[in-house]
């Protein structure tokens, strides 16, 4: 679905979207208490790395929380969905995001508000590793343990590739596990494309602290000529690329 809508819209960020698809599938089918019947009491999910918006739109459509006409109106003239998330386009999009580091902190604020009200719902957010070069991320990292936000879970989509190079080389954040632990978080690391490992890693988590799962991923995951290729941060999926991608996906 991501490849199809990227082709129709002639938009970029397909690589960033594909790196977080498996994480979204896990969250929406294993962790999040989200369905039409429980909307007022749903768990909250915020995609802070809004460059991956196509993946979230596809996930919501697959879960029948967004209709296909809305999905394929993505990034069209007079269309239905913008490149970055707009909360007013669909009730399941909790936060308008796109400015790096903002979605994470808004999600923390929601978690704090629920905590103050004694509301037991959980809050989840996917952040990017390039996004984690923003100072705002680390302000939030200090904030959450101090306030005992054990109702909050972050997942870092660590694909180690952004629009201008590898984050680990441009402004290194390693040792990333040690840094989050130093801020008082419960930290787990996992392969973000291995469902068995994701499930087992989530089972290890406690309910004592805010948690972050460092998910090692690949930009462009699933398409050989896109995987770990920096140009697919901005490249457009032409009809030729779409055909090549579909051939690979149908062979799996």
PDB file of C-alpha atoms in Angstrom:
ATOM      1  CA  UNK A   1       0.000   0.000   0.000  1.00  0.00           C
ATOM      2  CA  UNK A   2       2.885   2.369   0.783  1.00  0.00           C
ATOM      3  CA  UNK A   3       4.471   1.780  -2.632  1.00  0.00           C
ATOM      4  CA  UNK A   4       1.137   2.247  -4.392  1.00  0.00           C
ATOM      5  CA  UNK A   5       0.248   5.536  -2.719  1.00  0.00           C
ATOM      6  CA  UNK A   6       3.831   6.830  -3.093  1.00  0.00           C
ATOM      7  CA  UNK A   7       3.610   6.166  -6.828  1.00  0.00           C
ATOM      8  CA  UNK A   8       0.225   7.854  -7.207  1.00  0.00           C
ATOM      9  CA  UNK A   9       1.209  10.891  -5.156  1.00  0.00           C
ATOM     10  CA  UNK A  10       4.748  11.286  -6.571  1.00  0.00           C
ATOM     11  CA  UNK A  11       5.805  12.082  -3.024  1.00  0.00           C
ATOM     12  CA  UNK A  12       9.041  11.348  -1.188  1.00  0.00           C
ATOM     13  CA  UNK A  13       9.826   9.673   2.152  1.00  0.00           C
ATOM     14  CA  UNK A  14       9.002   6.156   0.986  1.00  0.00           C
ATOM     15  CA  UNK A  15      12.211   4.836   2.608  1.00  0.00           C
ATOM     16  CA  UNK A  16      11.318   6.396   5.955  1.00  0.00           C
ATOM     17  CA  UNK A  17       7.836   4.907   5.734  1.00  0.00           C
ATOM     18  CA  UNK A  18       8.999   1.369   4.932  1.00  0.00           C
ATOM     19  CA  UNK A  19      11.429   1.261   7.868  1.00  0.00           C
ATOM     20  CA  UNK A  20       8.608   1.578  10.403  1.00  0.00           C
ATOM     21  CA  UNK A  21       5.919  -0.606   8.765  1.00  0.00           C
ATOM     22  CA  UNK A  22       6.762  -3.711  10.812  1.00  0.00           C
ATOM     23  CA  UNK A  23       6.735  -1.693  14.030  1.00  0.00           C
ATOM     24  CA  UNK A  24       3.313  -0.267  13.195  1.00  0.00           C
ATOM     25  CA  UNK A  25       1.952  -3.722  12.349  1.00  0.00           C
ATOM     26  CA  UNK A  26       3.159  -5.011  15.721  1.00  0.00           C
ATOM     27  CA  UNK A  27       1.683  -2.070  17.633  1.00  0.00           C
ATOM     28  CA  UNK A  28      -1.691  -2.064  15.900  1.00  0.00           C
ATOM     29  CA  UNK A  29      -2.177  -5.851  16.013  1.00  0.00           C
ATOM     30  CA  UNK A  30      -0.528  -6.723  19.352  1.00  0.00           C
ATOM     31  CA  UNK A  31      -0.238  -3.757  21.714  1.00  0.00           C
ATOM     32  CA  UNK A  32      -2.696  -0.975  21.098  1.00  0.00           C
ATOM     33  CA  UNK A  33      -6.242  -1.182  22.393  1.00  0.00           C
ATOM     34  CA  UNK A  34      -7.741   0.627  19.409  1.00  0.00           C
ATOM     35  CA  UNK A  35     -10.987  -0.079  17.599  1.00  0.00           C
ATOM     36  CA  UNK A  36     -14.109   1.784  16.556  1.00  0.00           C
ATOM     37  CA  UNK A  37     -16.113   0.526  19.543  1.00  0.00           C
ATOM     38  CA  UNK A  38     -13.702   1.807  22.197  1.00  0.00           C
ATOM     39  CA  UNK A  39     -12.782   5.154  20.607  1.00  0.00           C
ATOM     40  CA  UNK A  40     -13.229   7.312  23.722  1.00  0.00           C
ATOM     41  CA  UNK A  41     -11.129   4.942  25.838  1.00  0.00           C
ATOM     42  CA  UNK A  42      -8.577   3.997  23.196  1.00  0.00           C
ATOM     43  CA  UNK A  43      -4.863   3.781  23.776  1.00  0.00           C
ATOM     44  CA  UNK A  44      -3.018   6.741  22.275  1.00  0.00           C
ATOM     45  CA  UNK A  45      -0.454   6.437  19.481  1.00  0.00           C
ATOM     46  CA  UNK A  46       1.638   9.325  18.144  1.00  0.00           C
ATOM     47  CA  UNK A  47       3.883   8.945  15.095  1.00  0.00           C
ATOM     48  CA  UNK A  48       6.485  11.551  15.993  1.00  0.00           C
ATOM     49  CA  UNK A  49       8.672  10.722  12.945  1.00  0.00           C
ATOM     50  CA  UNK A  50       6.010  12.095  10.657  1.00  0.00           C
ATOM     51  CA  UNK A  51       8.140  11.542   7.549  1.00  0.00           C
ATOM     52  CA  UNK A  52       6.719   8.024   7.816  1.00  0.00           C
ATOM     53  CA  UNK A  53       3.137   9.304   7.455  1.00  0.00           C
ATOM     54  CA  UNK A  54       2.405   7.045   4.455  1.00  0.00           C
ATOM     55  CA  UNK A  55       3.005   3.998   6.656  1.00  0.00           C
ATOM     56  CA  UNK A  56       0.546   5.200   9.295  1.00  0.00           C
ATOM     57  CA  UNK A  57      -2.057   6.070   6.660  1.00  0.00           C
ATOM     58  CA  UNK A  58      -1.653   2.571   5.192  1.00  0.00           C
ATOM     59  CA  UNK A  59      -1.939   0.987   8.640  1.00  0.00           C
ATOM     60  CA  UNK A  60      -5.137   2.879   9.455  1.00  0.00           C
ATOM     61  CA  UNK A  61      -6.600   1.861   6.085  1.00  0.00           C
ATOM     62  CA  UNK A  62      -5.642  -1.790   6.646  1.00  0.00           C
ATOM     63  CA  UNK A  63      -7.349  -1.653  10.061  1.00  0.00           C
ATOM     64  CA  UNK A  64     -10.417  -0.086   8.379  1.00  0.00           C
ATOM     65  CA  UNK A  65      -9.997   3.058  10.476  1.00  0.00           C
ATOM     66  CA  UNK A  66      -9.507   5.092   7.283  1.00  0.00           C
ATOM     67  CA  UNK A  67     -11.353   4.559   3.980  1.00  0.00           C
ATOM     68  CA  UNK A  68      -9.446   3.862   0.762  1.00  0.00           C
ATOM     69  CA  UNK A  69     -10.655   7.011  -0.996  1.00  0.00           C
ATOM     70  CA  UNK A  70      -9.139   9.098   1.793  1.00  0.00           C
ATOM     71  CA  UNK A  71      -5.928   7.063   1.671  1.00  0.00           C
ATOM     72  CA  UNK A  72      -5.450   7.489  -2.071  1.00  0.00           C
ATOM     73  CA  UNK A  73      -6.202  11.196  -1.767  1.00  0.00           C
ATOM     74  CA  UNK A  74      -2.805  11.500  -0.095  1.00  0.00           C
ATOM     75  CA  UNK A  75      -0.638  14.360  -1.395  1.00  0.00           C
ATOM     76  CA  UNK A  76      -2.938  15.164  -4.319  1.00  0.00           C
ATOM     77  CA  UNK A  77      -4.163  18.567  -5.482  1.00  0.00           C
ATOM     78  CA  UNK A  78      -7.338  19.219  -3.477  1.00  0.00           C
ATOM     79  CA  UNK A  79      -6.653  15.853  -1.852  1.00  0.00           C
ATOM     80  CA  UNK A  80      -7.512  14.420   1.540  1.00  0.00           C
ATOM     81  CA  UNK A  81      -4.201  13.869   3.349  1.00  0.00           C
ATOM     82  CA  UNK A  82      -1.069  16.025   3.642  1.00  0.00           C
ATOM     83  CA  UNK A  83       2.519  14.811   3.496  1.00  0.00           C
ATOM     84  CA  UNK A  84       2.890  15.250   7.246  1.00  0.00           C
ATOM     85  CA  UNK A  85       0.245  14.309   9.775  1.00  0.00           C
ATOM     86  CA  UNK A  86      -2.745  16.589  10.361  1.00  0.00           C
ATOM     87  CA  UNK A  87      -4.966  15.540  13.261  1.00  0.00           C
ATOM     88  CA  UNK A  88      -8.031  17.110  11.643  1.00  0.00           C
ATOM     89  CA  UNK A  89      -7.982  14.720   8.667  1.00  0.00           C
ATOM     90  CA  UNK A  90      -8.833  11.560  10.640  1.00  0.00           C
ATOM     91  CA  UNK A  91      -9.919  11.022  14.250  1.00  0.00           C
ATOM     92  CA  UNK A  92      -7.302   8.290  14.716  1.00  0.00           C
ATOM     93  CA  UNK A  93      -4.467  10.714  14.030  1.00  0.00           C
ATOM     94  CA  UNK A  94      -3.923  12.064  17.524  1.00  0.00           C
ATOM     95  CA  UNK A  95      -1.339  14.767  16.842  1.00  0.00           C
ATOM     96  CA  UNK A  96      -0.334  16.986  13.916  1.00  0.00           C
ATOM     97  CA  UNK A  97       3.355  16.228  13.533  1.00  0.00           C
ATOM     98  CA  UNK A  98       6.262  16.910  11.238  1.00  0.00           C
ATOM     99  CA  UNK A  99       8.424  19.317  13.211  1.00  0.00           C
ATOM    100  CA  UNK A 100      11.095  16.995  14.571  1.00  0.00           C
ATOM    101  CA  UNK A 101      10.907  16.131  18.246  1.00  0.00           C
ATOM    102  CA  UNK A 102       7.504  17.729  18.826  1.00  0.00           C
ATOM    103  CA  UNK A 103       5.281  14.641  18.547  1.00  0.00           C
ATOM    104  CA  UNK A 104       7.305  12.811  21.192  1.00  0.00           C
ATOM    105  CA  UNK A 105       6.866  15.598  23.710  1.00  0.00           C
ATOM    106  CA  UNK A 106       3.174  16.081  22.958  1.00  0.00           C
ATOM    107  CA  UNK A 107       2.723  12.345  23.563  1.00  0.00           C
ATOM    108  CA  UNK A 108       4.544  12.670  26.890  1.00  0.00           C
ATOM    109  CA  UNK A 109       2.202  15.519  27.811  1.00  0.00           C
ATOM    110  CA  UNK A 110      -0.798  13.332  27.009  1.00  0.00           C
ATOM    111  CA  UNK A 111       0.651  10.538  29.171  1.00  0.00           C
ATOM    112  CA  UNK A 112       1.147  12.989  32.036  1.00  0.00           C
ATOM    113  CA  UNK A 113      -2.418  14.274  31.692  1.00  0.00           C
ATOM    114  CA  UNK A 114      -3.820  10.736  31.796  1.00  0.00           C
ATOM    115  CA  UNK A 115      -1.658   9.980  34.823  1.00  0.00           C
ATOM    116  CA  UNK A 116      -3.003  13.001  36.693  1.00  0.00           C
ATOM    117  CA  UNK A 117      -6.578  11.907  35.973  1.00  0.00           C
ATOM    118  CA  UNK A 118      -5.970   8.335  37.111  1.00  0.00           C
ATOM    119  CA  UNK A 119      -6.766   7.186  33.551  1.00  0.00           C
ATOM    120  CA  UNK A 120      -5.185   3.763  32.926  1.00  0.00           C
ATOM    121  CA  UNK A 121      -4.825   4.110  29.168  1.00  0.00           C
ATOM    122  CA  UNK A 122      -1.363   3.733  27.633  1.00  0.00           C
ATOM    123  CA  UNK A 123       0.504   6.082  25.298  1.00  0.00           C
ATOM    124  CA  UNK A 124       2.896   4.939  22.560  1.00  0.00           C
ATOM    125  CA  UNK A 125       5.101   6.926  20.190  1.00  0.00           C
ATOM    126  CA  UNK A 126       7.515   6.040  17.378  1.00  0.00           C
ATOM    127  CA  UNK A 127      10.442   8.428  17.088  1.00  0.00           C
ATOM    128  CA  UNK A 128      13.185   8.539  14.447  1.00  0.00           C
ATOM    129  CA  UNK A 129      16.899   8.235  15.102  1.00  0.00           C
ATOM    130  CA  UNK A 130      17.621  11.319  12.983  1.00  0.00           C
ATOM    131  CA  UNK A 131      14.853  13.067  14.902  1.00  0.00           C
ATOM    132  CA  UNK A 132      16.688  12.131  18.098  1.00  0.00           C
ATOM    133  CA  UNK A 133      19.405  14.626  17.243  1.00  0.00           C
ATOM    134  CA  UNK A 134      16.901  17.303  18.277  1.00  0.00           C
ATOM    135  CA  UNK A 135      17.404  18.721  21.758  1.00  0.00           C
ATOM    136  CA  UNK A 136      13.659  18.517  22.393  1.00  0.00           C
ATOM    137  CA  UNK A 137      13.888  14.727  22.472  1.00  0.00           C
ATOM    138  CA  UNK A 138      16.336  14.852  25.354  1.00  0.00           C
ATOM    139  CA  UNK A 139      14.272  17.401  27.261  1.00  0.00           C
ATOM    140  CA  UNK A 140      11.428  14.896  27.098  1.00  0.00           C
ATOM    141  CA  UNK A 141      13.777  12.095  28.083  1.00  0.00           C
ATOM    142  CA  UNK A 142      14.555  13.977  31.305  1.00  0.00           C
ATOM    143  CA  UNK A 143      10.889  14.832  31.910  1.00  0.00           C
ATOM    144  CA  UNK A 144       9.275  11.383  31.756  1.00  0.00           C
ATOM    145  CA  UNK A 145      11.120   9.435  34.517  1.00  0.00           C
ATOM    146  CA  UNK A 146      10.915  12.406  36.874  1.00  0.00           C
ATOM    147  CA  UNK A 147       7.117  12.279  36.629  1.00  0.00           C
ATOM    148  CA  UNK A 148       6.869   8.483  36.790  1.00  0.00           C
ATOM    149  CA  UNK A 149       5.324   8.053  33.348  1.00  0.00           C
ATOM    150  CA  UNK A 150       5.207   4.252  33.376  1.00  0.00           C
ATOM    151  CA  UNK A 151       2.184   4.517  31.057  1.00  0.00           C
ATOM    152  CA  UNK A 152       4.432   5.694  28.202  1.00  0.00           C
ATOM    153  CA  UNK A 153       6.312   3.599  25.647  1.00  0.00           C
ATOM    154  CA  UNK A 154       8.592   4.972  22.928  1.00  0.00           C
ATOM    155  CA  UNK A 155      10.023   3.019  20.020  1.00  0.00           C
ATOM    156  CA  UNK A 156      13.035   4.406  18.180  1.00  0.00           C
ATOM    157  CA  UNK A 157      13.077   3.523  14.469  1.00  0.00           C
ATOM    158  CA  UNK A 158      16.866   3.279  14.274  1.00  0.00           C
ATOM    159  CA  UNK A 159      17.452   2.932  10.531  1.00  0.00           C
ATOM    160  CA  UNK A 160      20.691   4.959  10.774  1.00  0.00           C
ATOM    161  CA  UNK A 161      19.949   6.934   7.623  1.00  0.00           C
ATOM    162  CA  UNK A 162      18.510  10.400   7.160  1.00  0.00           C
ATOM    163  CA  UNK A 163      18.260  12.807   4.261  1.00  0.00           C
ATOM    164  CA  UNK A 164      21.889  13.917   4.407  1.00  0.00           C
ATOM    165  CA  UNK A 165      23.770  10.896   5.732  1.00  0.00           C
ATOM    166  CA  UNK A 166      23.973   8.496   8.638  1.00  0.00           C
ATOM    167  CA  UNK A 167      22.945  10.006  11.994  1.00  0.00           C
ATOM    168  CA  UNK A 168      25.590   7.907  13.751  1.00  0.00           C
ATOM    169  CA  UNK A 169      28.240   9.692  11.657  1.00  0.00           C
ATOM    170  CA  UNK A 170      26.725  13.198  11.362  1.00  0.00           C
ATOM    171  CA  UNK A 171      26.109  13.608  15.093  1.00  0.00           C
ATOM    172  CA  UNK A 172      26.669  10.297  16.854  1.00  0.00           C
ATOM    173  CA  UNK A 173      24.158   9.249  19.471  1.00  0.00           C
ATOM    174  CA  UNK A 174      25.851   6.000  20.509  1.00  0.00           C
ATOM    175  CA  UNK A 175      25.957   4.390  22.989  1.00  0.00           C
ATOM    176  CA  UNK A 176      22.237   4.968  22.664  1.00  0.00           C
ATOM    177  CA  UNK A 177      21.132   2.351  25.212  1.00  0.00           C
ATOM    178  CA  UNK A 178      23.428   3.772  27.888  1.00  0.00           C
ATOM    179  CA  UNK A 179      22.181   7.305  27.245  1.00  0.00           C
ATOM    180  CA  UNK A 180      18.490   6.460  27.693  1.00  0.00           C
ATOM    181  CA  UNK A 181      19.273   4.371  30.769  1.00  0.00           C
ATOM    182  CA  UNK A 182      21.206   7.305  32.229  1.00  0.00           C
ATOM    183  CA  UNK A 183      18.044   9.410  31.928  1.00  0.00           C
ATOM    184  CA  UNK A 184      16.152   6.796  33.976  1.00  0.00           C
ATOM    185  CA  UNK A 185      14.326   4.866  31.223  1.00  0.00           C
ATOM    186  CA  UNK A 186      13.797   1.131  30.895  1.00  0.00           C
ATOM    187  CA  UNK A 187      15.601   0.328  27.644  1.00  0.00           C
ATOM    188  CA  UNK A 188      15.384  -2.690  25.340  1.00  0.00           C
ATOM    189  CA  UNK A 189      17.048  -3.232  21.956  1.00  0.00           C
ATOM    190  CA  UNK A 190      15.656  -5.443  19.202  1.00  0.00           C
ATOM    191  CA  UNK A 191      15.548  -6.191  15.475  1.00  0.00           C
ATOM    192  CA  UNK A 192      12.674  -3.998  14.290  1.00  0.00           C
ATOM    193  CA  UNK A 193      11.851  -6.293  11.364  1.00  0.00           C
ATOM    194  CA  UNK A 194      11.715  -9.616  13.257  1.00  0.00           C
ATOM    195  CA  UNK A 195       8.217 -10.129  14.679  1.00  0.00           C
ATOM    196  CA  UNK A 196       9.284 -13.005  16.918  1.00  0.00           C
ATOM    197  CA  UNK A 197      12.005 -10.877  18.463  1.00  0.00           C
ATOM    198  CA  UNK A 198       9.732  -7.855  18.799  1.00  0.00           C
ATOM    199  CA  UNK A 199       7.103  -9.924  20.629  1.00  0.00           C
ATOM    200  CA  UNK A 200       9.640 -11.504  22.984  1.00  0.00           C
ATOM    201  CA  UNK A 201      11.317  -8.159  23.702  1.00  0.00           C
ATOM    202  CA  UNK A 202       8.009  -6.500  24.588  1.00  0.00           C
ATOM    203  CA  UNK A 203       7.255  -9.409  26.940  1.00  0.00           C
ATOM    204  CA  UNK A 204      10.409  -8.550  28.921  1.00  0.00           C
ATOM    205  CA  UNK A 205       9.184  -5.032  29.684  1.00  0.00           C
ATOM    206  CA  UNK A 206       8.042  -4.108  33.179  1.00  0.00           C
ATOM    207  CA  UNK A 207       5.523  -1.481  34.218  1.00  0.00           C
ATOM    208  CA  UNK A 208       7.849   0.445  36.492  1.00  0.00           C
ATOM    209  CA  UNK A 209       9.338   3.195  34.288  1.00  0.00           C
ATOM    210  CA  UNK A 210       8.808   4.884  30.944  1.00  0.00           C
ATOM    211  CA  UNK A 211      10.117   2.451  28.350  1.00  0.00           C
ATOM    212  CA  UNK A 212      11.963   2.799  25.078  1.00  0.00           C
ATOM    213  CA  UNK A 213      12.598   0.058  22.553  1.00  0.00           C
ATOM    214  CA  UNK A 214      15.565   0.729  20.269  1.00  0.00           C
ATOM    215  CA  UNK A 215      14.487  -0.995  17.054  1.00  0.00           C
ATOM    216  CA  UNK A 216      17.287  -1.606  14.550  1.00  0.00           C
ATOM    217  CA  UNK A 217      15.681  -1.226  11.125  1.00  0.00           C
ATOM    218  CA  UNK A 218      16.499  -0.553   7.473  1.00  0.00           C
ATOM    219  CA  UNK A 219      15.291   2.354   5.428  1.00  0.00           C
ATOM    220  CA  UNK A 220      13.363   0.980   2.456  1.00  0.00           C
ATOM    221  CA  UNK A 221      12.912  -2.396   4.179  1.00  0.00           C
ATOM    222  CA  UNK A 222      11.475  -5.096   1.918  1.00  0.00           C
ATOM    223  CA  UNK A 223      12.579  -3.649  -1.451  1.00  0.00           C
ATOM    224  CA  UNK A 224      16.154  -4.639  -2.371  1.00  0.00           C
ATOM    225  CA  UNK A 225      17.028  -1.543  -4.400  1.00  0.00           C
ATOM    226  CA  UNK A 226      15.649   0.763  -1.698  1.00  0.00           C
ATOM    227  CA  UNK A 227      17.120  -0.896   1.396  1.00  0.00           C
ATOM    228  CA  UNK A 228      19.670   1.242   3.241  1.00  0.00           C
ATOM    229  CA  UNK A 229      19.909   3.656   0.286  1.00  0.00           C
ATOM    230  CA  UNK A 230      19.994   7.321   1.303  1.00  0.00           C
ATOM    231  CA  UNK A 231      18.450   8.553  -1.950  1.00  0.00           C
ATOM    232  CA  UNK A 232      15.146   6.911  -1.005  1.00  0.00           C
ATOM    233  CA  UNK A 233      14.628   9.554   1.630  1.00  0.00           C
ATOM    234  CA  UNK A 234      13.595  11.832  -1.241  1.00  0.00           C
ATOM    235  CA  UNK A 235      13.308   9.707  -4.407  1.00  0.00           C
ATOM    236  CA  UNK A 236       9.956   9.369  -6.164  1.00  0.00           C
ATOM    237  CA  UNK A 237       8.456   5.954  -6.921  1.00  0.00           C
ATOM    238  CA  UNK A 238       7.993   6.110 -10.688  1.00  0.00           C
ATOM    239  CA  UNK A 239       5.915   3.552 -12.577  1.00  0.00           C
ATOM    240  CA  UNK A 240       9.114   1.640 -13.380  1.00  0.00           C
ATOM    241  CA  UNK A 241      10.216   1.518  -9.730  1.00  0.00           C
ATOM    242  CA  UNK A 242       6.714   0.524  -8.653  1.00  0.00           C
ATOM    243  CA  UNK A 243       6.732  -2.399 -11.091  1.00  0.00           C
ATOM    244  CA  UNK A 244      10.143  -3.566  -9.824  1.00  0.00           C
ATOM    245  CA  UNK A 245       9.025  -3.274  -6.206  1.00  0.00           C
ATOM    246  CA  UNK A 246       5.802  -5.202  -6.810  1.00  0.00           C
ATOM    247  CA  UNK A 247       7.729  -8.005  -8.530  1.00  0.00           C
ATOM    248  CA  UNK A 248       9.921  -8.418  -5.458  1.00  0.00           C
ATOM    249  CA  UNK A 249       7.025  -8.239  -3.020  1.00  0.00           C
ATOM    250  CA  UNK A 250       4.989 -10.810  -4.969  1.00  0.00           C
ATOM    251  CA  UNK A 251       7.957 -13.197  -5.039  1.00  0.00           C
ATOM    252  CA  UNK A 252       8.088 -13.302  -1.223  1.00  0.00           C
TER     253      UNK A 252
END
